[in-house]
CSV table of C-alpha atoms in Angstrom, one decimal:
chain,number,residue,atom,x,y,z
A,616,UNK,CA,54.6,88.7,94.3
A,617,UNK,CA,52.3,89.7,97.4
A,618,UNK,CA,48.9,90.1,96.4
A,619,UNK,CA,48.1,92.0,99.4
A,620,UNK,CA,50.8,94.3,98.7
A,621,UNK,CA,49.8,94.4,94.9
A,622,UNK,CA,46.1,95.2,95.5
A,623,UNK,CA,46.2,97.6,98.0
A,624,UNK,CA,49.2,99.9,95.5
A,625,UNK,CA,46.3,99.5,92.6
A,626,UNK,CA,43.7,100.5,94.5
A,627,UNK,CA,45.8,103.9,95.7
A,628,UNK,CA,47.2,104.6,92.3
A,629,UNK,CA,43.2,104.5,91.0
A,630,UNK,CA,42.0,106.6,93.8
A,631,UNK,CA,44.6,109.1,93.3
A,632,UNK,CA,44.4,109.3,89.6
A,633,UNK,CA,40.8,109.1,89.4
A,634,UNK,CA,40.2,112.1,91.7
A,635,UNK,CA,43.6,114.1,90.6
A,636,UNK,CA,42.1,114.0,87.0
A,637,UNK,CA,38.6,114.5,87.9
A,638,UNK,CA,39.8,117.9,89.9
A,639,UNK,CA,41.8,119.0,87.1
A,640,UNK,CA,38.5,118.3,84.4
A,641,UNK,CA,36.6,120.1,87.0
A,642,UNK,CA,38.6,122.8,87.8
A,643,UNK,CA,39.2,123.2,84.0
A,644,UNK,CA,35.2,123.4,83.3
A,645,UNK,CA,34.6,125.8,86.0
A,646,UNK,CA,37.2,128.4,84.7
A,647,UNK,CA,35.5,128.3,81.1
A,648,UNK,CA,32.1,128.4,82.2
A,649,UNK,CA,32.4,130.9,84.9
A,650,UNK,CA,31.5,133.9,82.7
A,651,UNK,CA,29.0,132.5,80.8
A,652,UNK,CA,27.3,130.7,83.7
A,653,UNK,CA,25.1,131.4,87.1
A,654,UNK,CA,27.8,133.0,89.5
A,655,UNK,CA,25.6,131.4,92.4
A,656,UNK,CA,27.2,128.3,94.9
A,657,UNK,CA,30.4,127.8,92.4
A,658,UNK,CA,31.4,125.6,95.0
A,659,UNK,CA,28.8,123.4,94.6
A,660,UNK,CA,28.7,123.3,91.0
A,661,UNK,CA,32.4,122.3,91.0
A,662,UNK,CA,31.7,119.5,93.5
A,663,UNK,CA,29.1,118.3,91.3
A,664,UNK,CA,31.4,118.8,88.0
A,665,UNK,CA,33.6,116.6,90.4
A,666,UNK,CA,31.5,113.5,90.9
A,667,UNK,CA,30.2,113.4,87.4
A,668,UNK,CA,34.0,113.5,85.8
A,669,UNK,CA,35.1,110.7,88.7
A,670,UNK,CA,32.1,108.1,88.0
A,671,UNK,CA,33.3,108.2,84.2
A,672,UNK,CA,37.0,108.6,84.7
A,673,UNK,CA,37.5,106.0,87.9
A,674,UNK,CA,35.4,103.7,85.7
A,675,UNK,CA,38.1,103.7,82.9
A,676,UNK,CA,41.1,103.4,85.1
A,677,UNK,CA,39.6,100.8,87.3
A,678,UNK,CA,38.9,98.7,84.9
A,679,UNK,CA,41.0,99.3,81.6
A,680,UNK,CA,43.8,100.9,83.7
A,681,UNK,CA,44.1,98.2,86.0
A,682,UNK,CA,44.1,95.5,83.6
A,683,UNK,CA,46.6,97.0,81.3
A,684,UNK,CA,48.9,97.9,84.4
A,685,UNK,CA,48.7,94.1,85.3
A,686,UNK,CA,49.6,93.0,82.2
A,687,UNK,CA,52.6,95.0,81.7
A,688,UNK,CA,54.0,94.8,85.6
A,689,UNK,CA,53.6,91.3,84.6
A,690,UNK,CA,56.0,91.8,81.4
A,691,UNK,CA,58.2,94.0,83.4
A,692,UNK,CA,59.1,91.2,86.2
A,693,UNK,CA,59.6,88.6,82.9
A,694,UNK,CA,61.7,90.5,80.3
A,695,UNK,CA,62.6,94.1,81.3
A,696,UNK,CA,62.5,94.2,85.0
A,697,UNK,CA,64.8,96.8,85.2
A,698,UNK,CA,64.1,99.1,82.6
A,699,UNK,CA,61.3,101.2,84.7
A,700,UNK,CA,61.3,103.7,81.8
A,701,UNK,CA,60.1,101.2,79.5
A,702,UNK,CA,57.1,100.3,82.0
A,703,UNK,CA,56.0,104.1,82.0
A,704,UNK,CA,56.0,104.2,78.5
A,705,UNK,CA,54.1,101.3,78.1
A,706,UNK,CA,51.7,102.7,80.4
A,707,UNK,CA,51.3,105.9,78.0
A,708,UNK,CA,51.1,104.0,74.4
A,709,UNK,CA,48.4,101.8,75.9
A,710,UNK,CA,46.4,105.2,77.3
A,711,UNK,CA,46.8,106.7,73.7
A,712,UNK,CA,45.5,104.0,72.3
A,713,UNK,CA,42.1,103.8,74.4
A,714,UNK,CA,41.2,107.3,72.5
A,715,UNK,CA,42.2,106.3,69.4
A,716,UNK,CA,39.8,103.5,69.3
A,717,UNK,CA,36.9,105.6,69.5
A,718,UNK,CA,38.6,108.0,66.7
A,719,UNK,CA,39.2,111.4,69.5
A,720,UNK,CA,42.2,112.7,69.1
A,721,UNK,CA,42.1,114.6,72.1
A,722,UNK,CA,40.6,111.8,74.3
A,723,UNK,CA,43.7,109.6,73.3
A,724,UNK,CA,46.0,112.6,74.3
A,725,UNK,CA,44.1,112.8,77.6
A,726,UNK,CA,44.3,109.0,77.7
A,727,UNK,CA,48.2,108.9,77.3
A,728,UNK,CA,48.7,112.1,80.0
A,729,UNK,CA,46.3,109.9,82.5
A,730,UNK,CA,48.4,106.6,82.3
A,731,UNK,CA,51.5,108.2,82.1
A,732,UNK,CA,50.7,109.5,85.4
A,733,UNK,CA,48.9,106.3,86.7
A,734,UNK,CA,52.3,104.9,86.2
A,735,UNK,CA,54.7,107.5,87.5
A,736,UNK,CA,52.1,107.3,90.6
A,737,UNK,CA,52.4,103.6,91.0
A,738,UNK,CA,56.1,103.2,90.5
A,739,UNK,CA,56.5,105.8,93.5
A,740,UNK,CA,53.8,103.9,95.7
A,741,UNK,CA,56.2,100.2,94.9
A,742,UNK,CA,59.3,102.5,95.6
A,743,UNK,CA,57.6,103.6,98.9
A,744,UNK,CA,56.6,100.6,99.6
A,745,UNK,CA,59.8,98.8,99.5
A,746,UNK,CA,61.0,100.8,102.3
A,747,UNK,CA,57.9,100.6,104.3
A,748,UNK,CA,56.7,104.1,104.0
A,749,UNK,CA,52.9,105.3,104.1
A,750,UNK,CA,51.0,105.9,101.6
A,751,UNK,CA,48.8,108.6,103.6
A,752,UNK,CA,49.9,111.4,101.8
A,753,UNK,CA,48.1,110.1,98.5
A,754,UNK,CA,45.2,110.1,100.2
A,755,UNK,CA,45.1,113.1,101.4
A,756,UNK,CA,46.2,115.4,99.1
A,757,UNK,CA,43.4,115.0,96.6
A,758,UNK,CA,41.1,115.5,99.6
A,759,UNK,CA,43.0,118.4,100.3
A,760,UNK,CA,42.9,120.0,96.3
A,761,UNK,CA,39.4,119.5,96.4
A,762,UNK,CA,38.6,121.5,99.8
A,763,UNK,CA,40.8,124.3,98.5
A,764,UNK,CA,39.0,124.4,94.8
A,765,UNK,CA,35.9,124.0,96.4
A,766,UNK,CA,36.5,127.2,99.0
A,767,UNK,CA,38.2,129.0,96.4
A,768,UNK,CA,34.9,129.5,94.1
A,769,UNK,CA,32.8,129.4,97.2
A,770,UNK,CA,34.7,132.5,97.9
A,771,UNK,CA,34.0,134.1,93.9
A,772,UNK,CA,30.5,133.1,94.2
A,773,UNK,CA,28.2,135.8,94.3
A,774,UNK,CA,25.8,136.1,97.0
A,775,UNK,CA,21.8,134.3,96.0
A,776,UNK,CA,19.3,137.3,95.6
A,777,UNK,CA,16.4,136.4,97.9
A,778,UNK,CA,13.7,134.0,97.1
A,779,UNK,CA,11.0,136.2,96.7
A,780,UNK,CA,7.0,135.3,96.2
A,781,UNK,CA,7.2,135.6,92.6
A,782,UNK,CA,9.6,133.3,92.3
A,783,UNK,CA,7.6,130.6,94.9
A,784,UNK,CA,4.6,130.9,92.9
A,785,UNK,CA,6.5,130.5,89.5
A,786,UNK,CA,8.3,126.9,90.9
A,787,UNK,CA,5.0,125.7,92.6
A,788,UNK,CA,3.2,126.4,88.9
A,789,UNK,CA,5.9,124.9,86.7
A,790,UNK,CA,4.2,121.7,86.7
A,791,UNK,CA,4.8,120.8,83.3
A,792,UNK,CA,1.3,119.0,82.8
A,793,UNK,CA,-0.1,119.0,86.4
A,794,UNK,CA,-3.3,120.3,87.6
A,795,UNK,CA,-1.4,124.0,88.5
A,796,UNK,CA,-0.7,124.4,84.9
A,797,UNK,CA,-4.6,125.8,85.1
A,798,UNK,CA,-4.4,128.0,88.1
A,799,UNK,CA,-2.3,131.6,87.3
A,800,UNK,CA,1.2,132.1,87.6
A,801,UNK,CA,0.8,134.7,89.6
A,802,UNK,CA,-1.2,136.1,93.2
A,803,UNK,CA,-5.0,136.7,91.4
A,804,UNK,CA,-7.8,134.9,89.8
A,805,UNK,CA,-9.6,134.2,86.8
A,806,UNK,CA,-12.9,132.9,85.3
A,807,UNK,CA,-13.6,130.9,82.0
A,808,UNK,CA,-15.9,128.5,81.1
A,809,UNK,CA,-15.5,124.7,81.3
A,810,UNK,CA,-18.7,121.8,79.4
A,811,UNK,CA,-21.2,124.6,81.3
A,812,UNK,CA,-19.7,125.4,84.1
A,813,UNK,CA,-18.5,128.6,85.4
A,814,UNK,CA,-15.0,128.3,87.0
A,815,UNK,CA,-12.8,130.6,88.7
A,816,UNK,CA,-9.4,129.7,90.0
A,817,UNK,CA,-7.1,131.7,92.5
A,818,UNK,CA,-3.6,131.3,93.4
A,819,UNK,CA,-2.7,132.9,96.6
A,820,UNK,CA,0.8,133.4,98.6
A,821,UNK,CA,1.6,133.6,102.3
A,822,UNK,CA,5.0,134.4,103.6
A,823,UNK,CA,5.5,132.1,106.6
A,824,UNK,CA,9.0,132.7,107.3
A,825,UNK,CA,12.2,133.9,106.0
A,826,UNK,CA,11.9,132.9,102.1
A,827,UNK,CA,8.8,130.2,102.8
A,828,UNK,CA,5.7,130.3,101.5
A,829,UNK,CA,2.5,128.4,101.3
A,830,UNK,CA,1.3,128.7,98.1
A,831,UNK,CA,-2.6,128.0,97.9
A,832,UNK,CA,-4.5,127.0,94.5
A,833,UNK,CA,-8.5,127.2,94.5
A,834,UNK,CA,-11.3,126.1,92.5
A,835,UNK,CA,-14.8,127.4,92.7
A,836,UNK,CA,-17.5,126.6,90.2
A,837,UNK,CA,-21.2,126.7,89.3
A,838,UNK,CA,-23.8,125.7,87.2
A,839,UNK,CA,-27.2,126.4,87.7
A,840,UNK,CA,-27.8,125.2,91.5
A,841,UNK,CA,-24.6,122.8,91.2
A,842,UNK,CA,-22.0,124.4,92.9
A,843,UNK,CA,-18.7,123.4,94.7
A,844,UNK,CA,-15.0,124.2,95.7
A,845,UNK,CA,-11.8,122.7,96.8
A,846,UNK,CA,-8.2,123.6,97.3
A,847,UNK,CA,-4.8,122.4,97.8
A,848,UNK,CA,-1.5,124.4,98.9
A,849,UNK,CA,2.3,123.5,98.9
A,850,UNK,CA,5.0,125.1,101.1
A,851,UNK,CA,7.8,126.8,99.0
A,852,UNK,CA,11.0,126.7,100.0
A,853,UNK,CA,14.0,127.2,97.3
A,854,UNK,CA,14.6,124.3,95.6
A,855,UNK,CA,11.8,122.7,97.6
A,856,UNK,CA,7.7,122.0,97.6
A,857,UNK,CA,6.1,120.0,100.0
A,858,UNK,CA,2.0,118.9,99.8
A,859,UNK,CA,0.6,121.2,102.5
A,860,UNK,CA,-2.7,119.6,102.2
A,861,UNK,CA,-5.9,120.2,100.4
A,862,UNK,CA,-9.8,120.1,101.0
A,863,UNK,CA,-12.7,119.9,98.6
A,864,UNK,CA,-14.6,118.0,96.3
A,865,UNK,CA,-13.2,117.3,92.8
A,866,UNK,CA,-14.4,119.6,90.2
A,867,UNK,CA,-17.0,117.2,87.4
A,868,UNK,CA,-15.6,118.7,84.7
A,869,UNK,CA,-12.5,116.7,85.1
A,870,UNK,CA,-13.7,113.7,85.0
């Protein structure tokens, strides 16, 4: 047996069924969820459907496939060599059986329907390879699926509404137990009392370019002739905030 040979065919039958798979599980979660989910950058959510479904699916096949392939190509050149039909099948019971183990019927379906494929896929990599022609195509086909899916719901996507100010101010102030969980969630100011102090906080926006913003917290308080301020800012962008700086003493009352 050439190793070489050997390695190289598992190693393209996992890539190919891994990715194959993962498009289809992809492709197959993106048409269910499509209604009932943001219509936004489909393209990206499918991509990121993509990666999640291969780390979990090429996991399986690397290392369960591939050891129950070797096992039963190893079978196959001792007692049936030439019954190819029986090698397939193999292939399938030993996929069923991977779901049934955990007690998920449709997982061991899915299981047989992926093995039976790894081995319709490697038999016509050997065939192939027997008369020396490359594999190249295998490669690039499940790049090719995946650009296609991917510009397809590109395409259905709807447009993103603009970022607006609201919007900046709401994701610089969804702190979730930071200090801008005490400022206002919006552009405006207010005044309470805190251990004798009198304290007024501000949040304030600027628009510094297309869909940025600096969004600027202050802190002012008094008591008696004790008195101070400080501030800090972060620039908005969507998805994004960035420390813009600050200034200021740290309020007492904190401490």
């Amino acid at each position: 047996m050439d190793v070489e040979s050997l390695i190289k065919r598992k190693i393209t039958v996992t890539y190919v069924t891994t990715m194959i798979t993962s498009i289809i599980l992809a492709y197959l979660y993106m048409a269910g969820g499509i209604k009932v989910g943001t219509p936004y950058n489909l393209g990206g959510e499918f991509l990121g459907w993509l990666s999640i479904y291969s780390m979990y699916v090429g996991a399986i096949v690397l290392i369960y496939g591939n050891l129950v392939s070797l096992g039963i190509e190893y079978l196959q050149k001792k007692w049936f060599i030439k019954h190819t039909w029986l090698y397939v099948l193999f292939h399938g019971f030993l996929g069923l059986l991977n779901g049934l183990f955990f007690q998920e019927t449709t997982l061991a379906l899915a299981g047989m329907v992926v093995a039976l494929f790894y081995a319709f896929i490697d038999k016509w990599l050997y065939v192939r390879d027997k008369v020396q022609q490359s594999p190249k195509m295998f490669f690039l086909f499940p790049v090719l699926a995946c650009g296609l899916l991917w510009g397809y719901f590109q395409i259905i996507s709807e447009p993103l509404p603009p970022f607006s100010m609201e919007e900046a101010i709401e994701f610089a102030t969804a702190g979730n137990g930071t200090v801008t969980d005490v400022f206002p969630k919006n552009v405006g100011k207010w005044d309470e009392m805190i251990h004798g102090y009198h304290v007024e906080r501000e949040t304030s926006a600027k628009e510094i370019g297309k869909e940025k913003y600096i969004i600027t917290f202050t802190e002012r308080w008094n008591k008696g002739k004790e008195k101070g301020s400080w501030f800090f800012s972060y620039e908005v962008e969507r998805g994004s905030l960035t420390a813009n700086g600050g200034e200021g003493a740290y309020p007492p009352y904190y401490k």
